[in-house]
mmCIF file of C-alpha atoms and ligand atoms in Angstrom:
data_model
loop_
_atom_site.group_PDB
_atom_site.id
_atom_site.type_symbol
_atom_site.label_atom_id
_atom_site.label_comp_id
_atom_site.label_asym_id
_atom_site.label_seq_id
_atom_site.Cartn_x
_atom_site.Cartn_y
_atom_site.Cartn_z
ATOM 1 C CA MET A 1 278.607 -99.540 -29.157
ATOM 2 C CA ALA A 2 281.440 -99.054 -26.529
ATOM 3 C CA GLY A 3 284.898 -99.988 -26.849
ATOM 4 C CA ILE A 4 287.032 -102.274 -24.148
ATOM 5 C CA TYR A 5 291.326 -101.103 -23.956
ATOM 6 C CA ILE A 6 293.086 -103.171 -21.637
ATOM 7 C CA HIS A 7 296.385 -101.834 -20.791
ATOM 8 C CA ILE A 8 299.775 -104.510 -20.756
ATOM 9 C CA PRO A 9 302.354 -102.791 -19.006
ATOM 10 C CA PHE A 10 305.037 -104.833 -19.409
ATOM 11 C CA CYS A 11 308.139 -103.850 -22.204
ATOM 12 C CA LYS A 12 311.042 -105.093 -22.561
ATOM 13 C CA GLN A 13 313.039 -102.252 -23.367
ATOM 14 C CA GLN A 14 312.733 -98.650 -22.366
ATOM 15 C CA CYS A 15 312.071 -96.009 -25.420
ATOM 16 C CA THR A 16 314.438 -93.372 -24.974
ATOM 17 C CA TYR A 17 311.444 -90.866 -25.780
ATOM 18 C CA CYS A 18 308.782 -92.977 -24.227
ATOM 19 C CA ASP A 19 306.928 -92.259 -21.217
ATOM 20 C CA PHE A 20 303.515 -94.587 -21.429
ATOM 21 C CA HIS A 21 303.502 -96.463 -18.457
ATOM 22 C CA PHE A 22 305.199 -99.572 -18.146
ATOM 23 C CA SER A 23 307.363 -101.552 -16.594
ATOM 24 C CA THR A 24 310.841 -104.006 -18.478
ATOM 25 C CA THR A 25 310.827 -105.695 -14.924
ATOM 26 C CA PHE A 26 307.697 -108.115 -14.380
ATOM 27 C CA GLU A 27 308.512 -111.400 -14.696
ATOM 28 C CA VAL A 28 307.882 -111.707 -11.601
ATOM 29 C CA TYR A 29 304.433 -110.855 -11.405
ATOM 30 C CA ARG A 30 303.602 -110.969 -14.645
ATOM 31 C CA LYS A 31 300.909 -113.405 -13.597
ATOM 32 C CA GLU A 32 299.603 -111.507 -11.107
ATOM 33 C CA MET A 33 298.702 -108.140 -13.474
ATOM 34 C CA ILE A 34 296.730 -110.712 -15.763
ATOM 35 C CA ASP A 35 294.758 -112.012 -12.383
ATOM 36 C CA ALA A 36 294.123 -107.903 -11.629
ATOM 37 C CA ILE A 37 292.903 -107.421 -14.827
ATOM 38 C CA CYS A 38 290.537 -109.484 -15.422
ATOM 39 C CA LEU A 39 289.535 -109.518 -11.521
ATOM 40 C CA GLU A 40 288.914 -105.304 -12.870
ATOM 41 C CA LEU A 41 287.101 -106.567 -16.549
ATOM 42 C CA LYS A 42 284.566 -108.531 -13.732
ATOM 43 C CA THR A 43 284.544 -105.913 -11.239
ATOM 44 C CA ARG A 44 283.841 -102.667 -13.691
ATOM 45 C CA LYS A 45 281.298 -104.865 -15.136
ATOM 46 C CA LYS A 46 278.539 -102.799 -15.309
ATOM 47 C CA TYR A 47 280.692 -99.216 -15.930
ATOM 48 C CA LEU A 48 279.452 -100.134 -19.946
ATOM 49 C CA GLN A 49 275.572 -100.136 -18.485
ATOM 50 C CA GLY A 50 275.140 -103.317 -20.966
ATOM 51 C CA LYS A 51 276.170 -101.756 -23.923
ATOM 52 C CA GLU A 52 277.668 -103.619 -26.908
ATOM 53 C CA VAL A 53 280.713 -104.044 -27.340
ATOM 54 C CA ASN A 54 282.481 -103.405 -30.925
ATOM 55 C CA THR A 55 285.887 -102.495 -30.241
ATOM 56 C CA ILE A 56 288.702 -104.606 -28.133
ATOM 57 C CA TYR A 57 292.130 -102.592 -27.976
ATOM 58 C CA PHE A 58 295.586 -104.347 -27.030
ATOM 59 C CA GLY A 59 297.637 -101.369 -26.331
ATOM 60 C CA GLY A 60 300.319 -100.533 -23.737
ATOM 61 C CA GLY A 61 303.617 -101.211 -23.306
ATOM 62 C CA THR A 62 304.012 -104.396 -25.673
ATOM 63 C CA PRO A 63 300.941 -106.737 -25.079
ATOM 64 C CA SER A 64 302.998 -109.029 -28.278
ATOM 65 C CA ILE A 65 304.866 -109.986 -25.088
ATOM 66 C CA LEU A 66 302.198 -111.475 -24.165
ATOM 67 C CA LEU A 67 301.566 -115.603 -23.636
ATOM 68 C CA GLU A 68 299.547 -117.954 -25.123
ATOM 69 C CA SER A 69 297.336 -118.727 -21.625
ATOM 70 C CA GLU A 70 297.038 -115.233 -20.654
ATOM 71 C CA LEU A 71 295.573 -113.680 -23.892
ATOM 72 C CA THR A 72 293.705 -116.079 -23.904
ATOM 73 C CA LEU A 73 292.108 -115.262 -20.011
ATOM 74 C CA ILE A 74 291.656 -111.708 -21.324
ATOM 75 C CA LEU A 75 289.847 -112.694 -24.091
ATOM 76 C CA ASP A 76 288.413 -115.526 -22.286
ATOM 77 C CA THR A 77 287.239 -112.763 -19.137
ATOM 78 C CA ILE A 78 285.991 -110.229 -21.657
ATOM 79 C CA PHE A 79 283.820 -112.657 -23.684
ATOM 80 C CA SER A 80 281.774 -114.079 -20.174
ATOM 81 C CA THR A 81 281.752 -110.780 -18.734
ATOM 82 C CA PHE A 82 280.846 -107.735 -21.518
ATOM 83 C CA SER A 83 278.376 -108.183 -24.912
ATOM 84 C CA VAL A 84 280.288 -108.458 -27.370
ATOM 85 C CA ASN A 85 279.209 -108.105 -31.141
ATOM 86 C CA LEU A 86 280.561 -111.171 -32.909
ATOM 87 C CA THR A 87 282.698 -109.048 -35.908
ATOM 88 C CA ALA A 88 284.267 -106.700 -33.577
ATOM 89 C CA GLU A 89 287.602 -105.166 -34.168
ATOM 90 C CA ILE A 90 289.766 -106.147 -31.803
ATOM 91 C CA SER A 91 292.995 -105.002 -32.446
ATOM 92 C CA LEU A 92 296.589 -105.474 -30.965
ATOM 93 C CA GLU A 93 299.576 -103.595 -31.014
ATOM 94 C CA ALA A 94 302.887 -105.088 -31.386
ATOM 95 C CA ASN A 95 306.458 -105.216 -31.585
ATOM 96 C CA PRO A 96 308.454 -106.372 -34.900
ATOM 97 C CA ASP A 97 310.759 -108.591 -32.583
ATOM 98 C CA ASP A 98 308.070 -110.325 -31.432
ATOM 99 C CA ILE A 99 306.053 -110.711 -35.260
ATOM 100 C CA ASN A 100 306.612 -114.347 -36.826
ATOM 101 C CA SER A 101 304.937 -117.521 -37.568
ATOM 102 C CA SER A 102 304.033 -118.979 -34.614
ATOM 103 C CA SER A 103 302.782 -115.226 -32.960
ATOM 104 C CA LEU A 104 300.929 -114.514 -36.015
ATOM 105 C CA ASN A 105 298.573 -117.803 -35.756
ATOM 106 C CA MET A 106 298.348 -117.730 -32.149
ATOM 107 C CA TRP A 107 296.894 -114.263 -32.848
ATOM 108 C CA LYS A 108 294.687 -115.167 -35.874
ATOM 109 C CA GLN A 109 293.130 -118.244 -34.092
ATOM 110 C CA HIS A 110 292.419 -116.189 -30.843
ATOM 111 C CA GLY A 111 290.261 -113.506 -33.138
ATOM 112 C CA ILE A 112 292.952 -110.989 -33.575
ATOM 113 C CA ASN A 113 291.565 -109.484 -36.497
ATOM 114 C CA ARG A 114 293.934 -106.303 -36.216
ATOM 115 C CA LEU A 115 297.910 -105.662 -35.950
ATOM 116 C CA SER A 116 299.110 -102.835 -35.334
ATOM 117 C CA ILE A 117 302.323 -102.547 -35.047
ATOM 118 C CA GLY A 118 305.650 -100.305 -34.116
ATOM 119 C CA LEU A 119 308.261 -99.766 -36.991
ATOM 120 C CA GLN A 120 308.814 -96.494 -36.047
ATOM 121 C CA SER A 121 311.570 -95.932 -38.370
ATOM 122 C CA PHE A 122 313.630 -97.510 -41.718
ATOM 123 C CA LYS A 123 316.468 -96.582 -40.328
ATOM 124 C CA GLN A 124 318.680 -98.447 -37.861
ATOM 125 C CA SER A 125 320.775 -95.660 -36.651
ATOM 126 C CA ASP A 126 317.480 -94.416 -35.782
ATOM 127 C CA LEU A 127 316.052 -97.326 -33.956
ATOM 128 C CA ASP A 128 319.476 -97.998 -32.131
ATOM 129 C CA TRP A 129 318.621 -94.233 -30.422
ATOM 130 C CA MET A 130 316.038 -94.957 -29.957
ATOM 131 C CA ASN A 131 317.104 -97.735 -28.271
ATOM 132 C CA ARG A 132 313.896 -100.080 -30.021
ATOM 133 C CA ALA A 133 313.828 -103.700 -29.954
ATOM 134 C CA HIS A 134 313.755 -104.533 -33.414
ATOM 135 C CA ASN A 135 316.268 -103.793 -36.138
ATOM 136 C CA VAL A 136 315.373 -102.451 -39.919
ATOM 137 C CA ALA A 137 315.736 -106.228 -41.371
ATOM 138 C CA ASP A 138 312.020 -106.559 -38.911
ATOM 139 C CA SER A 139 310.441 -103.658 -39.301
ATOM 140 C CA SER A 140 311.544 -104.765 -43.048
ATOM 141 C CA SER A 141 309.786 -108.619 -43.347
ATOM 142 C CA CYS A 142 307.418 -107.986 -40.253
ATOM 143 C CA VAL A 143 305.354 -106.877 -42.157
ATOM 144 C CA SER A 144 304.865 -109.567 -45.525
ATOM 145 C CA LEU A 145 305.359 -112.449 -42.742
ATOM 146 C CA ALA A 146 301.787 -110.962 -41.396
ATOM 147 C CA GLN A 147 300.521 -110.873 -44.289
ATOM 148 C CA ALA A 148 301.086 -113.944 -45.740
ATOM 149 C CA HIS A 149 299.705 -115.207 -42.220
ATOM 150 C CA GLY A 150 296.363 -113.209 -43.832
ATOM 151 C CA PHE A 151 296.333 -110.185 -41.541
ATOM 152 C CA GLU A 152 294.825 -107.983 -44.516
ATOM 153 C CA ASN A 153 294.393 -105.246 -41.542
ATOM 154 C CA ILE A 154 297.193 -104.086 -40.525
ATOM 155 C CA THR A 155 298.022 -100.493 -39.021
ATOM 156 C CA VAL A 156 301.680 -99.323 -38.891
ATOM 157 C CA ASP A 157 303.650 -96.644 -37.307
ATOM 158 C CA LEU A 158 306.296 -94.027 -38.087
ATOM 159 C CA MET A 159 307.977 -91.354 -36.340
ATOM 160 C CA TYR A 160 309.002 -87.961 -37.819
ATOM 161 C CA GLY A 161 310.451 -85.021 -36.677
ATOM 162 C CA LEU A 162 313.133 -86.528 -35.651
ATOM 163 C CA PRO A 163 316.927 -85.754 -35.563
ATOM 164 C CA ASP A 164 319.019 -85.594 -38.375
ATOM 165 C CA LEU A 165 316.120 -87.359 -39.976
ATOM 166 C CA SER A 166 316.670 -85.903 -43.569
ATOM 167 C CA MET A 167 313.381 -85.262 -46.260
ATOM 168 C CA ASP A 168 314.411 -87.616 -48.417
ATOM 169 C CA GLU A 169 314.910 -90.399 -45.802
ATOM 170 C CA TRP A 170 311.522 -89.264 -44.301
ATOM 171 C CA SER A 171 309.706 -89.963 -47.744
ATOM 172 C CA LEU A 172 311.755 -92.110 -48.469
ATOM 173 C CA HIS A 173 309.946 -93.815 -45.461
ATOM 174 C CA VAL A 174 306.591 -92.710 -45.612
ATOM 175 C CA ASN A 175 307.121 -93.962 -49.657
ATOM 176 C CA ARG A 176 308.180 -97.703 -48.359
ATOM 177 C CA VAL A 177 305.110 -98.391 -46.707
ATOM 178 C CA MET A 178 302.785 -97.509 -49.064
ATOM 179 C CA GLU A 179 304.576 -100.620 -50.820
ATOM 180 C CA MET A 180 303.931 -102.362 -48.650
ATOM 181 C CA GLY A 181 299.555 -102.513 -49.047
ATOM 182 C CA VAL A 182 299.278 -101.456 -45.164
ATOM 183 C CA PRO A 183 295.722 -100.083 -45.619
ATOM 184 C CA HIS A 184 295.975 -97.363 -41.829
ATOM 185 C CA LEU A 185 299.133 -95.260 -41.215
ATOM 186 C CA SER A 186 299.671 -93.521 -38.172
ATOM 187 C CA ALA A 187 302.711 -90.892 -38.197
ATOM 188 C CA TYR A 188 303.377 -89.380 -35.113
ATOM 189 C CA CYS A 189 306.229 -86.106 -34.810
ATOM 190 C CA LEU A 190 308.085 -86.802 -32.271
ATOM 191 C CA THR A 191 307.927 -84.825 -28.472
ATOM 192 C CA VAL A 192 310.035 -84.601 -25.466
ATOM 193 C CA GLU A 193 308.136 -85.785 -23.011
ATOM 194 C CA GLU A 194 309.896 -85.172 -19.825
ATOM 195 C CA LYS A 195 311.290 -87.703 -17.316
ATOM 196 C CA THR A 196 312.617 -89.944 -20.121
ATOM 197 C CA THR A 197 316.240 -90.669 -22.086
ATOM 198 C CA LEU A 198 315.745 -88.133 -24.658
ATOM 199 C CA SER A 199 314.817 -85.075 -22.589
ATOM 200 C CA ASN A 200 317.765 -85.682 -20.284
ATOM 201 C CA TRP A 201 319.836 -86.193 -23.695
ATOM 202 C CA VAL A 202 318.776 -82.916 -25.043
ATOM 203 C CA ARG A 203 318.649 -80.643 -21.846
ATOM 204 C CA LYS A 204 322.683 -81.742 -21.676
ATOM 205 C CA GLY A 205 322.878 -81.229 -25.916
ATOM 206 C CA LYS A 206 323.747 -85.013 -26.409
ATOM 207 C CA ILE A 207 321.276 -85.365 -29.323
ATOM 208 C CA ASN A 208 319.119 -82.266 -31.402
ATOM 209 C CA THR A 209 315.895 -82.185 -31.825
ATOM 210 C CA SER A 210 313.964 -81.339 -35.807
ATOM 211 C CA THR A 211 313.067 -77.309 -35.952
ATOM 212 C CA GLU A 212 309.615 -76.779 -35.928
ATOM 213 C CA ASP A 213 310.081 -75.666 -39.608
ATOM 214 C CA THR A 214 311.381 -79.361 -40.581
ATOM 215 C CA GLN A 215 308.384 -81.086 -39.241
ATOM 216 C CA SER A 216 305.857 -78.397 -40.496
ATOM 217 C CA ASP A 217 308.522 -79.925 -43.984
ATOM 218 C CA GLN A 218 307.892 -83.705 -42.821
ATOM 219 C CA PHE A 219 304.602 -83.497 -42.400
ATOM 220 C CA VAL A 220 303.549 -82.023 -45.433
ATOM 221 C CA LYS A 221 305.400 -84.484 -47.290
ATOM 222 C CA LEU A 222 303.477 -87.091 -45.812
ATOM 223 C CA LEU A 223 300.288 -85.439 -47.035
ATOM 224 C CA GLU A 224 301.226 -85.500 -50.742
ATOM 225 C CA CYS A 225 302.820 -88.725 -50.505
ATOM 226 C CA ILE A 226 298.985 -90.924 -48.588
ATOM 227 C CA GLU A 227 296.845 -88.587 -50.890
ATOM 228 C CA LYS A 228 299.195 -89.977 -53.894
ATOM 229 C CA TYR A 229 298.306 -93.558 -52.658
ATOM 230 C CA GLY A 230 294.798 -92.581 -52.479
ATOM 231 C CA TYR A 231 294.914 -93.070 -48.696
ATOM 232 C CA GLU A 232 292.176 -90.296 -46.742
ATOM 233 C CA GLN A 233 293.416 -88.294 -44.187
ATOM 234 C CA TYR A 234 291.478 -89.311 -41.372
ATOM 235 C CA GLU A 235 292.202 -87.622 -38.560
ATOM 236 C CA ILE A 236 295.707 -85.438 -38.216
ATOM 237 C CA SER A 237 298.155 -88.588 -37.514
ATOM 238 C CA ASN A 238 295.716 -91.580 -38.537
ATOM 239 C CA PHE A 239 296.031 -92.600 -42.577
ATOM 240 C CA SER A 240 293.819 -95.090 -44.501
ATOM 241 C CA LYS A 241 291.950 -96.742 -47.122
ATOM 242 C CA PRO A 242 288.585 -96.383 -47.695
ATOM 243 C CA GLY A 243 286.873 -99.049 -45.093
ATOM 244 C CA PHE A 244 290.130 -100.232 -42.940
ATOM 245 C CA GLU A 245 290.220 -97.069 -40.250
ATOM 246 C CA SER A 246 290.115 -97.609 -37.051
ATOM 247 C CA LYS A 247 286.696 -98.154 -35.195
ATOM 248 C CA HIS A 248 288.068 -98.312 -32.125
ATOM 249 C CA ASN A 249 289.933 -95.594 -32.347
ATOM 250 C CA SER A 250 287.341 -93.060 -34.396
ATOM 251 C CA ASN A 251 284.584 -94.004 -31.383
ATOM 252 C CA TYR A 252 287.328 -92.355 -29.222
ATOM 253 C CA TRP A 253 287.497 -89.550 -31.378
ATOM 254 C CA LYS A 254 283.201 -89.703 -31.605
ATOM 255 C CA GLY A 255 283.197 -89.223 -27.865
ATOM 256 C CA GLU A 256 282.162 -92.762 -28.100
ATOM 257 C CA TRP A 257 282.520 -94.786 -24.028
ATOM 258 C CA TYR A 258 285.083 -97.261 -23.434
ATOM 259 C CA LEU A 259 286.280 -99.319 -20.720
ATOM 260 C CA GLY A 260 290.006 -99.091 -20.473
ATOM 261 C CA VAL A 261 292.032 -101.745 -17.780
ATOM 262 C CA GLY A 262 295.070 -101.992 -16.716
ATOM 263 C CA PRO A 263 297.089 -99.611 -14.758
ATOM 264 C CA SER A 264 296.837 -96.454 -16.186
ATOM 265 C CA ALA A 265 294.127 -96.703 -18.702
ATOM 266 C CA HIS A 266 291.658 -94.215 -18.994
ATOM 267 C CA SER A 267 287.930 -94.212 -18.985
ATOM 268 C CA PHE A 268 284.703 -92.227 -20.259
ATOM 269 C CA ASN A 269 280.615 -92.757 -20.085
ATOM 270 C CA GLY A 270 280.146 -89.719 -21.469
ATOM 271 C CA ALA A 271 279.482 -87.859 -18.128
ATOM 272 C CA SER A 272 283.008 -88.201 -16.810
ATOM 273 C CA ARG A 273 287.039 -88.905 -17.667
ATOM 274 C CA SER A 274 288.595 -91.827 -14.649
ATOM 275 C CA TRP A 275 291.492 -93.664 -14.713
ATOM 276 C CA ALA A 276 293.128 -96.492 -12.961
ATOM 277 C CA ILE A 277 297.017 -95.364 -10.827
ATOM 278 C CA ALA A 278 300.127 -95.451 -13.262
ATOM 279 C CA ASN A 279 301.884 -98.245 -10.526
ATOM 280 C CA ASN A 280 301.991 -101.975 -11.157
ATOM 281 C CA ARG A 281 302.387 -103.549 -7.633
ATOM 282 C CA GLY A 282 300.329 -100.891 -6.190
ATOM 283 C CA TYR A 283 297.216 -101.429 -9.846
ATOM 284 C CA ILE A 284 297.389 -105.210 -8.041
ATOM 285 C CA LYS A 285 297.942 -105.293 -4.313
ATOM 286 C CA ALA A 286 294.675 -102.447 -4.706
ATOM 287 C CA LEU A 287 292.535 -104.618 -6.983
ATOM 288 C CA LYS A 288 293.451 -108.160 -3.963
ATOM 289 C CA ASN A 289 291.881 -105.559 -1.415
ATOM 290 C CA ASN A 290 289.644 -104.192 -3.133
ATOM 291 C CA SER A 291 290.763 -100.905 -3.076
ATOM 292 C CA THR A 292 290.924 -97.084 -4.079
ATOM 293 C CA TYR A 293 292.555 -97.651 -7.573
ATOM 294 C CA ILE A 294 290.743 -95.557 -9.781
ATOM 295 C CA GLU A 295 290.465 -91.630 -10.226
ATOM 296 C CA THR A 296 288.080 -89.948 -11.664
ATOM 297 C CA GLU A 297 286.451 -85.488 -13.063
ATOM 298 C CA GLN A 298 283.151 -85.211 -13.687
ATOM 299 C CA LEU A 299 283.637 -83.380 -17.148
ATOM 300 C CA SER A 300 281.733 -80.569 -16.856
ATOM 301 C CA ALA A 301 279.282 -79.096 -20.105
ATOM 302 C CA VAL A 302 282.517 -76.703 -21.262
ATOM 303 C CA ASP A 303 285.006 -78.935 -20.353
ATOM 304 C CA GLN A 304 282.511 -80.812 -23.098
ATOM 305 C CA PHE A 305 281.765 -78.221 -25.307
ATOM 306 C CA ASN A 306 286.226 -77.626 -25.228
ATOM 307 C CA GLU A 307 287.000 -81.994 -25.820
ATOM 308 C CA ARG A 308 284.248 -82.292 -28.870
ATOM 309 C CA ILE A 309 286.307 -78.769 -30.430
ATOM 310 C CA LEU A 310 289.528 -80.527 -29.474
ATOM 311 C CA ILE A 311 289.340 -84.231 -30.895
ATOM 312 C CA GLY A 312 286.391 -83.519 -33.675
ATOM 313 C CA LEU A 313 288.487 -80.984 -35.860
ATOM 314 C CA ARG A 314 291.154 -82.969 -35.815
ATOM 315 C CA THR A 315 289.093 -86.119 -37.838
ATOM 316 C CA SER A 316 287.938 -85.745 -41.147
ATOM 317 C CA TYR A 317 284.150 -85.772 -39.436
ATOM 318 C CA GLY A 318 284.146 -82.876 -38.194
ATOM 319 C CA VAL A 319 282.096 -80.628 -35.447
ATOM 320 C CA ASN A 320 278.711 -80.885 -35.006
ATOM 321 C CA LEU A 321 277.241 -77.522 -34.383
ATOM 322 C CA ASP A 322 274.445 -79.433 -33.610
ATOM 323 C CA ASP A 323 275.773 -81.072 -30.623
ATOM 324 C CA LEU A 324 278.050 -78.626 -29.417
ATOM 325 C CA SER A 325 275.392 -76.130 -28.630
ATOM 326 C CA ASN A 326 273.454 -79.103 -26.571
ATOM 327 C CA LEU A 327 275.892 -78.580 -24.459
ATOM 328 C CA ASN A 328 276.738 -75.560 -24.078
ATOM 329 C CA GLU A 329 275.645 -72.097 -25.936
ATOM 330 C CA ILE A 330 277.699 -71.181 -28.842
ATOM 331 C CA THR A 331 278.278 -67.042 -28.494
ATOM 332 C CA GLU A 332 278.794 -63.994 -30.700
ATOM 333 C CA ALA A 333 282.292 -64.237 -29.520
ATOM 334 C CA PHE A 334 282.771 -68.187 -31.275
ATOM 335 C CA ASN A 335 280.780 -67.733 -34.308
ATOM 336 C CA VAL A 336 283.062 -64.655 -34.754
ATOM 337 C CA THR A 337 286.169 -66.851 -34.623
ATOM 338 C CA VAL A 338 284.690 -69.242 -36.546
ATOM 339 C CA ASN A 339 283.608 -67.494 -39.329
ATOM 340 C CA GLY A 340 286.982 -65.761 -39.360
ATOM 341 C CA PHE A 341 288.783 -68.937 -39.772
ATOM 342 C CA LYS A 342 286.133 -69.161 -42.907
ATOM 343 C CA GLU A 343 287.779 -66.329 -44.495
ATOM 344 C CA LYS A 344 291.379 -67.925 -43.735
ATOM 345 C CA HIS A 345 290.613 -71.182 -45.293
ATOM 346 C CA TRP A 346 291.526 -72.949 -41.954
ATOM 347 C CA VAL A 347 288.240 -74.024 -41.745
ATOM 348 C CA LYS A 348 285.316 -75.321 -43.458
ATOM 349 C CA ASP A 349 280.975 -75.773 -42.755
ATOM 350 C CA SER A 350 279.766 -78.086 -44.948
ATOM 351 C CA GLY A 351 275.738 -78.572 -43.164
ATOM 352 C CA GLY A 352 276.630 -77.835 -39.663
ATOM 353 C CA THR A 353 279.892 -79.494 -39.200
ATOM 354 C CA LEU A 354 282.950 -78.202 -38.650
ATOM 355 C CA THR A 355 286.131 -79.126 -40.206
ATOM 356 C CA LEU A 356 289.810 -78.235 -40.819
ATOM 357 C CA THR A 357 291.221 -78.076 -43.953
ATOM 358 C CA LYS A 358 294.489 -78.278 -45.041
ATOM 359 C CA GLU A 359 296.034 -75.460 -44.082
ATOM 360 C CA GLY A 360 293.510 -75.517 -40.884
ATOM 361 C CA LYS A 361 295.676 -78.931 -40.009
ATOM 362 C CA LEU A 362 298.484 -77.567 -39.968
ATOM 363 C CA ARG A 363 297.584 -75.068 -36.885
ATOM 364 C CA ALA A 364 294.846 -77.431 -35.709
ATOM 365 C CA ASP A 365 295.800 -76.479 -31.797
ATOM 366 C CA TYR A 366 295.564 -72.838 -32.138
ATOM 367 C CA ILE A 367 292.258 -73.375 -34.106
ATOM 368 C CA ALA A 368 290.437 -74.988 -30.844
ATOM 369 C CA SER A 369 292.576 -73.799 -28.768
ATOM 370 C CA ALA A 370 290.539 -70.196 -30.037
ATOM 371 C CA LEU A 371 287.312 -71.737 -30.313
ATOM 372 C CA PHE A 372 287.209 -72.838 -26.495
ATOM 373 C CA LEU A 373 284.938 -71.844 -23.962
ATOM 374 C CA ASP A 374 286.274 -70.065 -20.776
HETATM 375 S S1 LIG B 401 307.420 -100.820 -26.269
HETATM 376 FE FE1 LIG B 401 306.286 -98.537 -26.780
HETATM 377 S S2 LIG B 401 305.172 -98.773 -24.937
HETATM 378 FE FE2 LIG B 401 308.109 -100.298 -24.614
HETATM 379 S S3 LIG B 401 308.963 -98.063 -23.686
HETATM 380 FE FE3 LIG B 401 308.822 -98.733 -25.911
HETATM 381 S S4 LIG B 401 307.388 -97.123 -26.542
HETATM 382 FE FE4 LIG B 401 306.956 -97.043 -24.927
#
């Protein structure tokens, strides 16, 4: 079982908070980029060592701006190069302003069976300062349009911890998504990343960030809402109706292999992690000249042990203690720390698998780091 991630490094405009790799001036070389992505797929055919691919994920950047011919070329290359399960989950991240009858029909026709829609907020002033390319009217209409075109497996992204977002407004946003009948929600707290327009504004005092208490209160409110509507929190920031968990992301969290293709994309094969150069021109040139564009980090047993804790504790799948002990000896100090967390009701142990309780989820990073091996 394995996944393929394709990074489409194009965006119409730059969202003020975003530090992903993308370019807004791509028209002159978009064909070269698609050719380079297809070439990378073919040259890295052996990376997955013949494992069956059960998920394909188009992320970015903005994959919803791909033309039909570009999407077809990439999918054809994947299907002719790898062994893809016929029931594979094929996801595409779509921005609301790219969603219309013709794009939906095209995606459907080419086998996209899961849409990830970046709504972010239902408040126009938020979308304005974020410099999103869509407006509130798009946010409201795109989901029902996708549903009317036969997309059932839809996830939407919302953000909390936004400047001046009141608790009532946040509650309204979450309830609105639940009432749209989408089976999956990803909700992320706004973080101020370095070298973004937002970090510049924060430094100059042009925008107020929310306090940690507000962020935490909004997270708790989110949990109350999703529980009311019968969604399961299967990862700290991800909520789904039964059977609609993201297979692609779940594979990441369970430590399955994946091949990431495109500039800045990351790959993982159990023993090492690698990533491609985050530079569009450099990536295209390297593929053309058959020169190096990937860096690789071998993961030690301790790295893998710590990663399993960090990622596993964030999910409802948890951390299996037998799997951990296969990576590294479980120390007495580790057991003492786990027992301390159990007494505080932050962690529970069900048959040798550690998961976080509700209280623990509010301290996930702290708990994980306390359990890391040096
Ligand atoms: S559309 Fe997505 S990837 Fe592009 S700038 Fe905005 S948040 Fe970043």
